[in-house]
């Protein structure tokens, strides 16, 4: 896995890595323990601008949620590129996804596919992963989704 291949795969979908965001508190965006890298929660943010705010099903459509998850996943990849380098990644293990929605909305798996589809496209077989999906009452900045990820290092 190398940066040029990742960027080529992203360009196939007319995407590019955003500038890595900075933590909003007293933590590091990527924490390495042994051969596992933990990426702190990433949101649909570009250049400090909070995007896709509100509740899925009330303020935002399922398609908006899919796009929000894709952007949050791009931010995960941006952190990996900046802090570790793709060449040091053996594979993607697991992601925990958080979302806020209206009471009667129930399409979380489709929204989370925004991240899963991106990771599988960009990382290929190394992007195979498990995931958990958790609905929450409120996320930072009224953002609709957030994602944390775990990667195995070489």
mmCIF file of C-alpha atoms in Angstrom:
data_model
loop_
_atom_site.group_PDB
_atom_site.id
_atom_site.type_symbol
_atom_site.label_atom_id
_atom_site.label_comp_id
_atom_site.label_asym_id
_atom_site.label_seq_id
_atom_site.Cartn_x
_atom_site.Cartn_y
_atom_site.Cartn_z
ATOM 1 C CA UNK A 1 0.000 0.000 0.000
ATOM 2 C CA UNK A 2 1.534 3.317 -1.027
ATOM 3 C CA UNK A 3 0.404 6.924 -1.223
ATOM 4 C CA UNK A 4 0.478 7.115 -5.036
ATOM 5 C CA UNK A 5 -1.804 4.073 -5.354
ATOM 6 C CA UNK A 6 -4.182 5.482 -2.711
ATOM 7 C CA UNK A 7 -4.335 8.845 -4.480
ATOM 8 C CA UNK A 8 -4.976 7.103 -7.830
ATOM 9 C CA UNK A 9 -7.849 5.103 -6.328
ATOM 10 C CA UNK A 10 -9.293 8.276 -4.783
ATOM 11 C CA UNK A 11 -9.067 10.141 -8.091
ATOM 12 C CA UNK A 12 -11.124 7.371 -9.737
ATOM 13 C CA UNK A 13 -13.979 8.609 -7.531
ATOM 14 C CA UNK A 14 -13.004 12.277 -7.995
ATOM 15 C CA UNK A 15 -11.832 12.492 -4.379
ATOM 16 C CA UNK A 16 -8.617 13.620 -2.715
ATOM 17 C CA UNK A 17 -7.181 13.509 0.780
ATOM 18 C CA UNK A 18 -8.097 16.580 2.821
ATOM 19 C CA UNK A 19 -5.626 18.399 5.038
ATOM 20 C CA UNK A 20 -5.553 16.488 8.365
ATOM 21 C CA UNK A 21 -7.684 18.094 11.056
ATOM 22 C CA UNK A 22 -6.249 18.983 14.448
ATOM 23 C CA UNK A 23 -7.622 17.527 17.682
ATOM 24 C CA UNK A 24 -10.348 19.455 19.445
ATOM 25 C CA UNK A 25 -9.022 18.533 22.896
ATOM 26 C CA UNK A 26 -6.184 16.954 24.862
ATOM 27 C CA UNK A 27 -5.533 13.866 22.748
ATOM 28 C CA UNK A 28 -3.598 12.718 19.705
ATOM 29 C CA UNK A 29 -5.355 12.000 16.405
ATOM 30 C CA UNK A 30 -3.452 8.706 15.995
ATOM 31 C CA UNK A 31 -2.254 6.576 18.913
ATOM 32 C CA UNK A 32 0.013 3.589 18.294
ATOM 33 C CA UNK A 33 0.194 0.646 20.704
ATOM 34 C CA UNK A 34 2.347 -2.228 19.534
ATOM 35 C CA UNK A 35 1.267 -3.037 15.994
ATOM 36 C CA UNK A 36 -2.131 -1.348 16.197
ATOM 37 C CA UNK A 37 -2.887 2.258 15.248
ATOM 38 C CA UNK A 38 -6.027 3.798 16.722
ATOM 39 C CA UNK A 39 -7.430 6.780 14.841
ATOM 40 C CA UNK A 40 -9.407 9.172 17.044
ATOM 41 C CA UNK A 41 -12.887 10.184 15.998
ATOM 42 C CA UNK A 42 -13.041 11.900 12.643
ATOM 43 C CA UNK A 43 -15.963 13.961 11.439
ATOM 44 C CA UNK A 44 -17.169 15.368 8.106
ATOM 45 C CA UNK A 45 -14.943 18.435 8.339
ATOM 46 C CA UNK A 46 -12.893 20.157 5.623
ATOM 47 C CA UNK A 47 -10.484 22.996 6.445
ATOM 48 C CA UNK A 48 -12.150 23.493 9.808
ATOM 49 C CA UNK A 49 -15.633 23.768 8.287
ATOM 50 C CA UNK A 50 -18.220 21.499 9.918
ATOM 51 C CA UNK A 51 -20.320 19.879 7.181
ATOM 52 C CA UNK A 52 -23.431 17.678 7.233
ATOM 53 C CA UNK A 53 -24.828 19.058 10.467
ATOM 54 C CA UNK A 54 -28.116 17.897 11.904
ATOM 55 C CA UNK A 55 -30.045 14.687 12.338
ATOM 56 C CA UNK A 56 -30.235 11.994 9.689
ATOM 57 C CA UNK A 57 -33.824 11.530 8.572
ATOM 58 C CA UNK A 58 -34.889 14.949 9.885
ATOM 59 C CA UNK A 59 -32.372 17.506 8.591
ATOM 60 C CA UNK A 60 -30.333 15.279 6.282
ATOM 61 C CA UNK A 61 -31.147 12.504 3.839
ATOM 62 C CA UNK A 62 -29.645 9.031 3.860
ATOM 63 C CA UNK A 63 -27.608 10.071 0.792
ATOM 64 C CA UNK A 64 -26.289 13.080 2.740
ATOM 65 C CA UNK A 65 -25.322 10.683 5.510
ATOM 66 C CA UNK A 66 -23.504 8.416 3.030
ATOM 67 C CA UNK A 67 -21.519 11.421 1.770
ATOM 68 C CA UNK A 68 -20.819 12.578 5.339
ATOM 69 C CA UNK A 69 -19.434 9.132 6.211
ATOM 70 C CA UNK A 70 -17.289 9.142 3.084
ATOM 71 C CA UNK A 71 -15.818 12.504 4.106
ATOM 72 C CA UNK A 72 -15.180 11.290 7.669
ATOM 73 C CA UNK A 73 -13.415 8.218 6.196
ATOM 74 C CA UNK A 74 -11.299 10.493 3.995
ATOM 75 C CA UNK A 75 -10.245 12.285 7.160
ATOM 76 C CA UNK A 76 -9.228 8.922 8.663
ATOM 77 C CA UNK A 77 -7.065 8.224 5.609
ATOM 78 C CA UNK A 78 -5.607 11.716 5.825
ATOM 79 C CA UNK A 79 -4.567 11.085 9.444
ATOM 80 C CA UNK A 80 -2.991 7.737 8.476
ATOM 81 C CA UNK A 81 -1.085 9.351 5.618
ATOM 82 C CA UNK A 82 0.118 12.226 7.807
ATOM 83 C CA UNK A 83 1.014 10.338 11.008
ATOM 84 C CA UNK A 84 2.002 6.828 9.838
ATOM 85 C CA UNK A 85 2.265 6.553 6.055
ATOM 86 C CA UNK A 86 0.267 4.065 4.002
ATOM 87 C CA UNK A 87 3.376 1.978 3.376
ATOM 88 C CA UNK A 88 3.390 1.089 7.096
ATOM 89 C CA UNK A 89 -0.188 -0.240 7.142
ATOM 90 C CA UNK A 90 -0.781 -3.985 6.958
ATOM 91 C CA UNK A 91 -4.548 -3.647 6.965
ATOM 92 C CA UNK A 92 -7.708 -2.056 8.282
ATOM 93 C CA UNK A 93 -9.309 -3.914 11.187
ATOM 94 C CA UNK A 94 -12.424 -2.268 12.569
ATOM 95 C CA UNK A 95 -14.412 0.941 12.694
ATOM 96 C CA UNK A 96 -16.828 2.289 15.265
ATOM 97 C CA UNK A 97 -19.387 4.664 13.799
ATOM 98 C CA UNK A 98 -21.599 7.121 15.650
ATOM 99 C CA UNK A 99 -24.578 8.922 14.185
ATOM 100 C CA UNK A 100 -27.426 11.162 15.296
ATOM 101 C CA UNK A 101 -30.823 10.762 13.688
ATOM 102 C CA UNK A 102 -34.474 11.512 13.906
ATOM 103 C CA UNK A 103 -36.626 9.135 15.910
ATOM 104 C CA UNK A 104 -38.099 7.187 12.986
ATOM 105 C CA UNK A 105 -35.021 7.007 10.729
ATOM 106 C CA UNK A 106 -33.491 3.524 10.429
ATOM 107 C CA UNK A 107 -30.987 3.445 7.556
ATOM 108 C CA UNK A 108 -27.690 3.511 9.458
ATOM 109 C CA UNK A 109 -26.098 0.542 7.639
ATOM 110 C CA UNK A 110 -26.565 2.308 4.282
ATOM 111 C CA UNK A 111 -24.999 5.507 5.643
ATOM 112 C CA UNK A 112 -22.031 3.621 7.096
ATOM 113 C CA UNK A 113 -21.462 2.037 3.693
ATOM 114 C CA UNK A 114 -20.167 5.495 2.711
ATOM 115 C CA UNK A 115 -17.052 4.711 4.761
ATOM 116 C CA UNK A 116 -16.955 0.953 4.115
ATOM 117 C CA UNK A 117 -17.232 1.384 0.336
ATOM 118 C CA UNK A 118 -14.429 3.957 0.336
ATOM 119 C CA UNK A 119 -12.066 1.849 2.461
ATOM 120 C CA UNK A 120 -12.683 -1.239 0.314
ATOM 121 C CA UNK A 121 -12.194 0.688 -2.933
ATOM 122 C CA UNK A 122 -9.036 2.468 -1.844
ATOM 123 C CA UNK A 123 -7.362 -0.237 0.246
ATOM 124 C CA UNK A 124 -8.549 -3.304 -1.659
ATOM 125 C CA UNK A 125 -8.239 -6.560 0.287
ATOM 126 C CA UNK A 126 -6.386 -4.692 3.049
ATOM 127 C CA UNK A 127 -9.555 -2.641 3.544
ATOM 128 C CA UNK A 128 -11.666 -5.625 4.671
ATOM 129 C CA UNK A 129 -13.018 -4.767 8.126
ATOM 130 C CA UNK A 130 -15.627 -5.267 10.804
ATOM 131 C CA UNK A 131 -17.747 -2.421 12.116
ATOM 132 C CA UNK A 132 -20.113 -1.335 14.821
ATOM 133 C CA UNK A 133 -22.808 1.307 14.427
ATOM 134 C CA UNK A 134 -24.082 3.306 17.396
ATOM 135 C CA UNK A 135 -26.859 5.884 17.432
ATOM 136 C CA UNK A 136 -26.232 8.731 19.878
ATOM 137 C CA UNK A 137 -28.245 11.662 21.124
ATOM 138 C CA UNK A 138 -25.696 14.333 20.206
ATOM 139 C CA UNK A 139 -22.338 14.661 18.432
ATOM 140 C CA UNK A 140 -19.839 17.511 18.551
ATOM 141 C CA UNK A 141 -20.952 20.564 16.581
ATOM 142 C CA UNK A 142 -24.284 18.922 15.759
ATOM 143 C CA UNK A 143 -22.417 16.819 13.174
ATOM 144 C CA UNK A 144 -24.434 13.905 11.824
ATOM 145 C CA UNK A 145 -21.690 11.233 11.933
ATOM 146 C CA UNK A 146 -18.297 10.371 13.401
ATOM 147 C CA UNK A 147 -15.910 7.440 12.945
ATOM 148 C CA UNK A 148 -13.003 5.865 14.826
ATOM 149 C CA UNK A 149 -10.765 3.226 13.211
ATOM 150 C CA UNK A 150 -8.127 0.619 14.084
ATOM 151 C CA UNK A 151 -5.347 -0.437 11.707
ATOM 152 C CA UNK A 152 -2.680 -3.142 11.992
ATOM 153 C CA UNK A 153 0.856 -1.952 11.296
ATOM 154 C CA UNK A 154 3.607 -3.888 9.516
#
